[in-house]
Coordinates of C-alpha atoms and ligand atoms in Angstrom, one line a residue:
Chain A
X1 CA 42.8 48.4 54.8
X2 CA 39.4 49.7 54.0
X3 CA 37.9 52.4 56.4
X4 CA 34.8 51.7 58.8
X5 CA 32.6 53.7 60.5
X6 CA 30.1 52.7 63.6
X7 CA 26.2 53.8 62.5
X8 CA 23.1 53.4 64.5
X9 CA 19.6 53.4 62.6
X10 CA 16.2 52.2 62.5
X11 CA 15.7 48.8 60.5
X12 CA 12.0 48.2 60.3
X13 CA 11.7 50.0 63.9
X14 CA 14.4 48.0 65.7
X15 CA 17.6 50.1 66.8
X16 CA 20.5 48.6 65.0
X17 CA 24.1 49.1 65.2
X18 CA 27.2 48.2 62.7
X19 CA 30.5 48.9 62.1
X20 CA 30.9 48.8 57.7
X21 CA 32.8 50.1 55.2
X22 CA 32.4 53.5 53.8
X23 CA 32.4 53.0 50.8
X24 CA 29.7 50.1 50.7
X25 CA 26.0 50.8 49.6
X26 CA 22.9 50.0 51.2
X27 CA 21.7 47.6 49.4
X28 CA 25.1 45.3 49.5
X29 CA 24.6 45.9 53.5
X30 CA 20.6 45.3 53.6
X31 CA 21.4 41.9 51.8
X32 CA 25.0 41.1 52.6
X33 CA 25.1 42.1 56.0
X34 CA 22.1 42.6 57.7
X35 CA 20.5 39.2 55.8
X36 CA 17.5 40.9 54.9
X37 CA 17.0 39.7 51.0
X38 CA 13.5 41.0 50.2
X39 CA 15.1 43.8 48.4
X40 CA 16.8 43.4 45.3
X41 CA 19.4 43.9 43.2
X42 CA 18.6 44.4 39.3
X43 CA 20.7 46.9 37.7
X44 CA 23.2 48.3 40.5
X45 CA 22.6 51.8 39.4
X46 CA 19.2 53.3 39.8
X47 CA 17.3 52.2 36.7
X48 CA 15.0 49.6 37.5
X49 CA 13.9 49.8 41.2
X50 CA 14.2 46.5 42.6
X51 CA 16.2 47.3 45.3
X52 CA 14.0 50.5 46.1
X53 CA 13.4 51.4 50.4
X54 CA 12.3 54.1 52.5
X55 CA 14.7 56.6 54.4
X56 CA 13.1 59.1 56.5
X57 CA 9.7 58.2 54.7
X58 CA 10.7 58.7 51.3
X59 CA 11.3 56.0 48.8
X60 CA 15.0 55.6 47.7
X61 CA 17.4 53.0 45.4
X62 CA 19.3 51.6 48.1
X63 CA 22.1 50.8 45.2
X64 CA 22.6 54.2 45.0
X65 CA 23.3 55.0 48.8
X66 CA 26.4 55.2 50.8
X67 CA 25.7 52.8 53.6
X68 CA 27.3 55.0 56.2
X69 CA 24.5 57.3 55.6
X70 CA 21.8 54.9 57.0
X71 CA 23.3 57.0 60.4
X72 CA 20.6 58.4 62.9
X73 CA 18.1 57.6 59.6
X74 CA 14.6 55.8 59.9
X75 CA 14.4 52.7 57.2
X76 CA 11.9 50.1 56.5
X77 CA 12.1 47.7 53.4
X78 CA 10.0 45.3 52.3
X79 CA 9.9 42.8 55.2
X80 CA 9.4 45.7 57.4
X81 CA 6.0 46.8 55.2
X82 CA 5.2 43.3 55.3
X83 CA 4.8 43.2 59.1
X84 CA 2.9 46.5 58.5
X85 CA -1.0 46.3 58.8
X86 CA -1.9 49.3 57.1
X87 CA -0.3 47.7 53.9
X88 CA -2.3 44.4 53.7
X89 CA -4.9 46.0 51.6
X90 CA -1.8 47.0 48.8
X91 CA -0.3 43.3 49.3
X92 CA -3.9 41.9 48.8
X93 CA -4.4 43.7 45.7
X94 CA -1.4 42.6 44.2
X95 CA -2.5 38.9 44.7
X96 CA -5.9 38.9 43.7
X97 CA -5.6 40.7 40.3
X98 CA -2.0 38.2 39.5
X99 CA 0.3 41.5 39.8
X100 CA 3.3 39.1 40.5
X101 CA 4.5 37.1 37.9
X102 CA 8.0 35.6 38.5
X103 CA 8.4 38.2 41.6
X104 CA 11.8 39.7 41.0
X105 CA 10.1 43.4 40.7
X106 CA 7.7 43.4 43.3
X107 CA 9.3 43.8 46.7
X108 CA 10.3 47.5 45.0
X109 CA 7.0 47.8 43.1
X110 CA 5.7 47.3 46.9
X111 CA 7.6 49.9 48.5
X112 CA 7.2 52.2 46.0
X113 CA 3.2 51.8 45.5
X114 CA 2.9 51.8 49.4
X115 CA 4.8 55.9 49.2
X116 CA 2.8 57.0 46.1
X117 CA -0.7 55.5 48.2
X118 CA 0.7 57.6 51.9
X119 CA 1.7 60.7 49.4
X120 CA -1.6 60.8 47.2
X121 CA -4.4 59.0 49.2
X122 CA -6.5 59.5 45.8
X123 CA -4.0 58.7 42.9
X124 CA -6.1 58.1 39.7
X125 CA -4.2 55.4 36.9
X126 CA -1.8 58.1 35.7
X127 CA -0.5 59.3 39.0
X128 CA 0.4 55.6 39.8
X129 CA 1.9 55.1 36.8
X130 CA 4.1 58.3 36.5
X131 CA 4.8 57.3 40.6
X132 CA 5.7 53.9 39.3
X133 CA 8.2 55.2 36.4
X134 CA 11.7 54.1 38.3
X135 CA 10.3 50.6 38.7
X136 CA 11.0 48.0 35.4
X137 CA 8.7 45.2 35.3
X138 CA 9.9 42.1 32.6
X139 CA 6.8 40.0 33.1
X140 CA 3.3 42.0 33.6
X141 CA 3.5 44.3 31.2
X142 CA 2.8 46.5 34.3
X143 CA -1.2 46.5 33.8
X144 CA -2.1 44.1 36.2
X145 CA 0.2 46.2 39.0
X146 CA -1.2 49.9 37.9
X147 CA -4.9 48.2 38.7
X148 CA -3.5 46.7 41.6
X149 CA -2.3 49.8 43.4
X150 CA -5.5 51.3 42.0
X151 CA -7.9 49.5 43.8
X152 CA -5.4 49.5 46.8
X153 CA -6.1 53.2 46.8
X154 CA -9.1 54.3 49.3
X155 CA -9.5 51.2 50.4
X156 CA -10.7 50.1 46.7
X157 CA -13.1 51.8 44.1
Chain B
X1 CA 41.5 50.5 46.1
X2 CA 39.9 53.0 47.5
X3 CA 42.3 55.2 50.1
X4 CA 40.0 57.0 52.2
X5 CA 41.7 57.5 55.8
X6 CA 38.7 59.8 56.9
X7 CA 35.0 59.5 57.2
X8 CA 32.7 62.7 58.3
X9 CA 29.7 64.1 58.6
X10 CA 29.2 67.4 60.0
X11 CA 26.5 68.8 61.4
X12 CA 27.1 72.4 60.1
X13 CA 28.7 74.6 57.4
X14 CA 32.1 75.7 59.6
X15 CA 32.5 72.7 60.6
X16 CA 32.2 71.1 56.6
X17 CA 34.6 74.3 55.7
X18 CA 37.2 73.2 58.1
X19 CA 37.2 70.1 56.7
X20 CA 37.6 70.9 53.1
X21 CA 40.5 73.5 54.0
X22 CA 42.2 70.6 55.7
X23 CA 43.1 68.6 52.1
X24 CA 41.4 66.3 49.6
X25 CA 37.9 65.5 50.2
X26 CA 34.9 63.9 48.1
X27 CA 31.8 65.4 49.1
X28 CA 28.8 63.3 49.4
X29 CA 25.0 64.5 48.9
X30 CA 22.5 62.3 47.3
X31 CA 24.9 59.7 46.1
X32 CA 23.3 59.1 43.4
X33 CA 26.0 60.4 40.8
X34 CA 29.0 59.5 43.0
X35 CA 27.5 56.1 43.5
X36 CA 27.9 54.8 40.8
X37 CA 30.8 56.9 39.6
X38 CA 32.6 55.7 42.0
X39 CA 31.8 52.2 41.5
X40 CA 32.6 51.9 38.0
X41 CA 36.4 53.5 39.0
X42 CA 35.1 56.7 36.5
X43 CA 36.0 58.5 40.1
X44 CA 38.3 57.9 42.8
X45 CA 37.6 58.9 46.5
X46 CA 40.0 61.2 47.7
X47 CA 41.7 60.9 51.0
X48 CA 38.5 62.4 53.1
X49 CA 34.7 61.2 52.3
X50 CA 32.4 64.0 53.8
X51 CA 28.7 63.6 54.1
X52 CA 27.3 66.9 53.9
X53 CA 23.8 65.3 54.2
X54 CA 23.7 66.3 57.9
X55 CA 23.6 70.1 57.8
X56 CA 20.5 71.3 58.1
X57 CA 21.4 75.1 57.0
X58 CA 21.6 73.8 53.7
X59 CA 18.0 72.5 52.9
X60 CA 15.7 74.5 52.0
X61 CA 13.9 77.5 49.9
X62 CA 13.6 81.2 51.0
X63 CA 12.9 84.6 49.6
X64 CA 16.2 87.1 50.3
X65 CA 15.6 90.4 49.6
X66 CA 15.2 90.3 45.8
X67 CA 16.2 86.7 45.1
X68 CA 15.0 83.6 45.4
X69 CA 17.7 81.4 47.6
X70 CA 18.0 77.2 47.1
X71 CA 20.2 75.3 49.4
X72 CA 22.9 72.9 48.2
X73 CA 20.8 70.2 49.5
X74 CA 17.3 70.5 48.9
X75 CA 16.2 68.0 46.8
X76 CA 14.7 67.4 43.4
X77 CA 11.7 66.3 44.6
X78 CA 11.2 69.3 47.2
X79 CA 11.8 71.6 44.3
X80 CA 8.7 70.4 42.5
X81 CA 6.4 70.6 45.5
X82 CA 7.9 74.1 46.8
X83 CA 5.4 76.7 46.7
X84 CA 8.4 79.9 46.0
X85 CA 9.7 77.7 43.3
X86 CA 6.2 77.1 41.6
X87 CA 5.7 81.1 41.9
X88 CA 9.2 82.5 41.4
X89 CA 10.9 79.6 39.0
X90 CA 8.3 77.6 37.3
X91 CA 10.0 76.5 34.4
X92 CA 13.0 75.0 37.1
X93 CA 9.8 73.0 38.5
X94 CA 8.9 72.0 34.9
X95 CA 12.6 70.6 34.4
X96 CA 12.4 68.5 37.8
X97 CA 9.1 67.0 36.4
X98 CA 11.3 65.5 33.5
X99 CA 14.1 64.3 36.0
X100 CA 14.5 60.9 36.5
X101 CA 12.5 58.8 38.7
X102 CA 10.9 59.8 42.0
X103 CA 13.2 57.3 43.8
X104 CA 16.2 59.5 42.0
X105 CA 14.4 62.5 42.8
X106 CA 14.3 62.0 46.1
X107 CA 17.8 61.4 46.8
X108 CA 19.1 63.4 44.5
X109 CA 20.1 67.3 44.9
X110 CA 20.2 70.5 43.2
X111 CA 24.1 71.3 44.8
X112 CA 25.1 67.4 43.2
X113 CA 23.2 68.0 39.9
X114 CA 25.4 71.2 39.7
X115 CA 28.5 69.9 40.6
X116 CA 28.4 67.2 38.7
X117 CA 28.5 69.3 35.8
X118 CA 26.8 67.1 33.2
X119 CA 26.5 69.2 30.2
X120 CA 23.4 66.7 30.4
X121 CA 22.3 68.0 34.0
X122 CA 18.8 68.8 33.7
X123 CA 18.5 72.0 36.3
X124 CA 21.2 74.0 34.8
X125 CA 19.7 75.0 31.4
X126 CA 16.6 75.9 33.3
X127 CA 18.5 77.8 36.1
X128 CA 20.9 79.3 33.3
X129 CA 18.0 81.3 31.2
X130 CA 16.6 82.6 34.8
X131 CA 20.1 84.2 35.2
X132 CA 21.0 81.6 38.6
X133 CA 24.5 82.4 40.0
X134 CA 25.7 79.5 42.5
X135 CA 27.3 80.6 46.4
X136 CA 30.5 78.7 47.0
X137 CA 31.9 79.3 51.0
X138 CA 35.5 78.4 52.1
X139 CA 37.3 79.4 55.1
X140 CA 40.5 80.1 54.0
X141 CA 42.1 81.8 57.4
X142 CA 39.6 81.2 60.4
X143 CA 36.6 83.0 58.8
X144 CA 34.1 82.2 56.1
X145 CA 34.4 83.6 53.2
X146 CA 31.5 83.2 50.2
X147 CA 31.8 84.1 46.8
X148 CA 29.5 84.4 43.8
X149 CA 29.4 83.3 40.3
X150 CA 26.7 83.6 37.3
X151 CA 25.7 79.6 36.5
X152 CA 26.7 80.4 33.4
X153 CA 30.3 81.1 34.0
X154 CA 30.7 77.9 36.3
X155 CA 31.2 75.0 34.0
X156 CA 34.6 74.2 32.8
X157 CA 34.2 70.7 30.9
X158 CA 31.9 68.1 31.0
X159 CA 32.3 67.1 35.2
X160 CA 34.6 70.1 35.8
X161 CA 33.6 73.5 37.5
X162 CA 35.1 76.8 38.6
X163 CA 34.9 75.0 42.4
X164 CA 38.1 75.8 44.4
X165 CA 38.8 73.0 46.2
X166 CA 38.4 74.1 49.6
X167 CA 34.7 75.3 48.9
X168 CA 31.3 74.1 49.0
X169 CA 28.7 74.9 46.9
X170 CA 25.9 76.5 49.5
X171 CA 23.5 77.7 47.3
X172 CA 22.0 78.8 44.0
X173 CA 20.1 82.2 43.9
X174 CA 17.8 83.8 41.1
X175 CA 16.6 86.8 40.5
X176 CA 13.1 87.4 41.6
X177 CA 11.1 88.0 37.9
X178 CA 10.4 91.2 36.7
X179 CA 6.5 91.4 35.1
X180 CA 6.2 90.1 31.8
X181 CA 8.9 87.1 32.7
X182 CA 8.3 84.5 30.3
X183 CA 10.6 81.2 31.2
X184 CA 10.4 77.5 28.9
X185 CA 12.1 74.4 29.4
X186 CA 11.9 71.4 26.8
X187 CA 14.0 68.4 27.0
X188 CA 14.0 65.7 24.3
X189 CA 14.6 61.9 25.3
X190 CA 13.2 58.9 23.5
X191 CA 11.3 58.2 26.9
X192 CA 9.2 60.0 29.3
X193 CA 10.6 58.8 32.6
X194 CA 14.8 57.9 33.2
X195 CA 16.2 59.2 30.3
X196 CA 19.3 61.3 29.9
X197 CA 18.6 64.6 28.2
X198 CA 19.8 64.1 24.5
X199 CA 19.3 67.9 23.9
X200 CA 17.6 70.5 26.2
X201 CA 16.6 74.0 25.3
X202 CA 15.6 77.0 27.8
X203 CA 14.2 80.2 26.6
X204 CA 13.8 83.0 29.1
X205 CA 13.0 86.8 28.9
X206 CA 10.5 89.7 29.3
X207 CA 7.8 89.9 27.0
X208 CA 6.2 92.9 26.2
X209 CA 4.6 94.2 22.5
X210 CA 5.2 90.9 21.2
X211 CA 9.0 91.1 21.7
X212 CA 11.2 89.7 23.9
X213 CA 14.1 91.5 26.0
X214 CA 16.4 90.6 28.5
X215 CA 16.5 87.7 25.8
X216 CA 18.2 84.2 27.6
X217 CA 18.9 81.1 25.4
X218 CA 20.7 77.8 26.9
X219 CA 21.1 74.4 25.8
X220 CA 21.8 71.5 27.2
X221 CA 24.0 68.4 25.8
X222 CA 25.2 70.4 22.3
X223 CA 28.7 70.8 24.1
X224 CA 31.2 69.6 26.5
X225 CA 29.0 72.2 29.1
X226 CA 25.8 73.5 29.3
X227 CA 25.7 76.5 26.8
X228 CA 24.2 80.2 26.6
X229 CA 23.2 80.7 22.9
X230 CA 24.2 84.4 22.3
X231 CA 23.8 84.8 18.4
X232 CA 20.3 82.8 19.2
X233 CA 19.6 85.9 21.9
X234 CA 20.8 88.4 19.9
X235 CA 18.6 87.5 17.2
X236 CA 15.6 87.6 19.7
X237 CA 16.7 90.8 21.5
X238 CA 13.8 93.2 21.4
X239 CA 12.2 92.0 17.4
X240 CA 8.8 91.3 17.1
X241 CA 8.3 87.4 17.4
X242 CA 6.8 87.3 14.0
X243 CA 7.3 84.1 11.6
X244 CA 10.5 85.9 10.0
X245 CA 12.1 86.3 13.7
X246 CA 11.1 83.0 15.0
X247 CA 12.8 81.6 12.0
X248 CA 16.0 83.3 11.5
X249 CA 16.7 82.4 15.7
X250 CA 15.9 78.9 14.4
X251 CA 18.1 78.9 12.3
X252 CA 20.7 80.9 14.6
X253 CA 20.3 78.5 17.4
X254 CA 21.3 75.0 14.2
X255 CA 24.0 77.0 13.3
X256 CA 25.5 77.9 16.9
X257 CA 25.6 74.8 18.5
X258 CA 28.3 72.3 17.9
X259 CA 27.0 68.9 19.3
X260 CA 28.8 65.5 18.8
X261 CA 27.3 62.2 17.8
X262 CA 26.8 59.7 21.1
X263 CA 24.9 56.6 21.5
X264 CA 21.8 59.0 21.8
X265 CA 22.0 61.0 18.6
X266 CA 23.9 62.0 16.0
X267 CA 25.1 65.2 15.9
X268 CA 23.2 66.2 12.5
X269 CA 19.9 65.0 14.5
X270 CA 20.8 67.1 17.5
X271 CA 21.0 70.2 15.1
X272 CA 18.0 69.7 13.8
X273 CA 16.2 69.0 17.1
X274 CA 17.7 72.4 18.0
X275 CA 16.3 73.9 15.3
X276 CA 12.6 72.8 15.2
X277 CA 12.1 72.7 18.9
X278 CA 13.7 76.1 19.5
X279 CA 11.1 77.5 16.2
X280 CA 8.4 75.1 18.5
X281 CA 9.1 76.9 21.6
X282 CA 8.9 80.7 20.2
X283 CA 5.9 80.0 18.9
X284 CA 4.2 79.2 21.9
X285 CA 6.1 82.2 23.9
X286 CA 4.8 84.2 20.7
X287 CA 1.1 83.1 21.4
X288 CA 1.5 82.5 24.9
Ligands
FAD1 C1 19.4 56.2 36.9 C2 19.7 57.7 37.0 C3 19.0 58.6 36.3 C4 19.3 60.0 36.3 N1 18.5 60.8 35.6 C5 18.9 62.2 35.6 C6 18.1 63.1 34.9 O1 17.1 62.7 34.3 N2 18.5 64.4 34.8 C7 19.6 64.8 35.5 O2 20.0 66.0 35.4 N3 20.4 63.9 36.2 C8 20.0 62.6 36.3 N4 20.8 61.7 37.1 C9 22.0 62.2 37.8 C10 21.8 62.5 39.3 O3 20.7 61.9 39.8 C11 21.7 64.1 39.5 O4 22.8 64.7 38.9 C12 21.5 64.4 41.0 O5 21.0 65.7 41.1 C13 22.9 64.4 41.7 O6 22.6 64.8 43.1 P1 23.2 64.0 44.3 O7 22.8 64.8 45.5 O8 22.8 62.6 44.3 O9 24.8 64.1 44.0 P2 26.0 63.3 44.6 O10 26.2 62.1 43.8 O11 26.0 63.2 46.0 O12 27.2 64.4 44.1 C14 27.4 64.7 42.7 C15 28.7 65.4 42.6 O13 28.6 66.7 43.1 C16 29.5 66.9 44.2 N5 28.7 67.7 45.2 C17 27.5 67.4 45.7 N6 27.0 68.4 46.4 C18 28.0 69.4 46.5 C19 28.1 70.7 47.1 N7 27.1 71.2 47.8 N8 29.2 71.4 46.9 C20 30.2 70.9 46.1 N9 30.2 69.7 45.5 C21 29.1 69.0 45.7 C22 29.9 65.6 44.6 O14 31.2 65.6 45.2 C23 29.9 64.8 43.3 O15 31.0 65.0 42.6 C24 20.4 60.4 37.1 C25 21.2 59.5 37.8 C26 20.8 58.1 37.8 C27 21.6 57.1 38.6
FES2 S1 19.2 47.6 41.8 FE1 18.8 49.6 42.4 S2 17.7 50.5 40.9 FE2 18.2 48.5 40.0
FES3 S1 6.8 40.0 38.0 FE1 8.7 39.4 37.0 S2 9.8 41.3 36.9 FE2 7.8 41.9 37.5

């Protein structure tokens, strides 16, 4: 028998409530459970940011994170920045200079760019890119996405 | 299979101690090590999973009385942006910098990199040369009891520690500096960013005259633990840092170590990364 626990969070600010196994992580239960597939999985162990979300604000890889400890925690993931206003000008940028190739990457490089833009309002192409570091890309050769997020930055420069 | 019977997450330290006294439990902070250890079946869960990430008296950086005082929990990431740390333990700062990602840094914490006990872990040669000793609590009849223990003296093996098992690692305090305090940190990977350490080298003391005292050497990933270096130190203690001294602790610090060959280096390589960094490194204290 494998052990559950109850847990109540914030998904995207809806209150939601589950009863899953301890010893599942959040990703499995984002996808598996909840149906929300906008975040994915690439590695399973924190090396290539796919499957990266925020908790409490911060930008995590939900691979890496008990599910159980979601409890009384804030989270938003890609769908829930995608019904987000304030990141249009980031999702524009990424479409007009081609920063998505095949795609896989970018719901992660999305989360991630969106918590390097609220934590450094004026990040130059170095600060993106160090920001950027835990998120692989196999098809841009990560140019096109470093300009993206820069001109996303102040509202373009 | 996994056999845990008992999931918890207290919301404050007597709580977590009474649950630790009570039997076998896997304690969870970041995740981010016990993930994927647990995953692969490198670890098993014992009988009790205990979330620690709910008590808030762990979090957090203070000044007490003549030490600067690091909760279990605060994170990687808050330990590059904490004001005390960029004033009191700079060179731990400069070692976050090289941690990682900022997704890893954000989950992960300084009480799991600890207790993990990677000979690899990249805060302990840092907090090793600025003389750290860790805070382990338990309450073994009623009342909370806390013990303390150099860094140094903590690791057993590569994952093992001097840990009781009905005690939680609370803390990590160092020494507030004395003037003159010189503190480096270098780590070698073949990458700037998500890269396992494949040696690391911290060099601490007070500099005065051109010499070093209170001489601290450490490396990281030349043994089954992180290291102190004490022919390296002794060969420091109190000589000029001329080209002579500089060379012969070079020289000290290849011969001392006693690295293995991995999928990251071989352990003739390591030696000699030893070597020229640690010559690298005293000449910059030197001119510094
Ligand atoms: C992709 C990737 C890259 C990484 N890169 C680096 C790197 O560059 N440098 C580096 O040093 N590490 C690295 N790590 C390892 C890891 O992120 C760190 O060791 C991190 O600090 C662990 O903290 P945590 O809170 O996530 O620990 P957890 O996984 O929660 O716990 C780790 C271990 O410590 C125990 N533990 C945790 N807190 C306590 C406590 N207060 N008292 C007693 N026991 C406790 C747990 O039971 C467990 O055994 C990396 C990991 C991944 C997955
Ligand atoms: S799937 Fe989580 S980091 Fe790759
Ligand atoms: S667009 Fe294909 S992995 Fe980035």
């Amino acid at each position: 028998m494998l052990l559950t626990h109850d847990i109540e969070f914030t998904l995207n600010g809806v209150t939601k409530k589950l009863t899953i196994d301890v010893t599942m992580n959040a990703l499995d239960m984002l996808r598996d459970v909840v149906g929300l597939t906008g975040t994915k999985y690439g590695c399973g162990e924190g090396e290539c940011g796919a499957c990266t979300i925020r908790v409490d604000g911060e930008t995590r890889n939900s691979c890496l994170m008990f599910a159980v400890d979601f409890d009384g925690r804030d989270i938003v993931t890609i769908e829930g920045l995608a019904a987000d206003p304030k990141a249009d000008a980031l999702r524009e940028s990424f479409v007009e200079h081609g920063a998505v190739q095949c795609g896989f990457c970018t719901p992660g490089m999305v989360m991630q760019a969106s918590h390097i833009l609220d934590t450094h309002p004026d990040a130059d192409a170095e600060t993106i890119k160090r920001g950027l570091e835990g998120n692989l890309c196999r098809c841009t050769g990560y140019k096109k996405i470093v300009d993206a997020v820069e001109s996303a930055c102040c509202g373009g420069r | 299979m996994t056999a845990i019977e008992r999931y918890a997450a207290p919301q404050n330290l007597d709580e977590a101690l009474g649950i630790l006294q009570q039997g076998e439990v896997t304690i969870l902070a970041g995740g981010t090590d016990l993930m994927p250890q647990t995953k692969a079946g490198r670890i098993a869960f014992k009988p009790t999973l205990m979330n620690i990430g709910r008590i808030a008296g762990l979090k957090g950086v203070t000044l007490d009385g003549e030490h600067l005082r690091i909760g279990a929990l605060t994170t990687i990431s808050e330990l590059l942006r904490d004001p005390l740390v960029a004033q009191h333990a700079a060179v731990l700062a400069e070692a976050c910098d090289h941690f990682a990602s900022d997704q890893i840094r954000n989950a992960g914490t300084l009480g799991g990199n600890i207790n993990n006990a990677s000979p690899a872990g990249d805060t302990l040669v840092p907090l090793i040369v600025l003389d750290a000793e860790v805070e382990l609590a338990s309450k073994p009849n009623g009342s909370v009891a806390t013990r303390r223990m150099p860094l140094a003296e903590f690791f057993t093996g590569p994952g093992r520690t001097k840990r009781a098992a009905n005690e939680l690692l609370t803390a990590v305090r160092i020494p507030l500096p004395k003037p003159g305090h010189v503190a480096r940190f270098y780590k070698f990977g073949t990458r700037p960013a998500l890269d396992i350490s494949t040696i690391s080298i911290g060099i601490a003391g007070i500099k005065r005259d051109g010499a070093l005292t209170d001489t601290r050497v450490a490396f990281g990933a030349v043994a089954p633990t992180p290291v102190r270096a004490p022919r390296t130190e002794a060969a420091l203690e109190g000589r000029r840092l001329d080209a002579a001294a500089i060379e012969a602790a070079a020289d000290a610090a290849r011969d001392e170590v006693n690295p293995i060959d991995d999928v990251r280096a071989s352990a003739w390589y390591r030696k000699e990364l030893i070597h020229n960094m640690t010559r690298r490194m005293l000449d910059h204290v030197a001119h510094a």
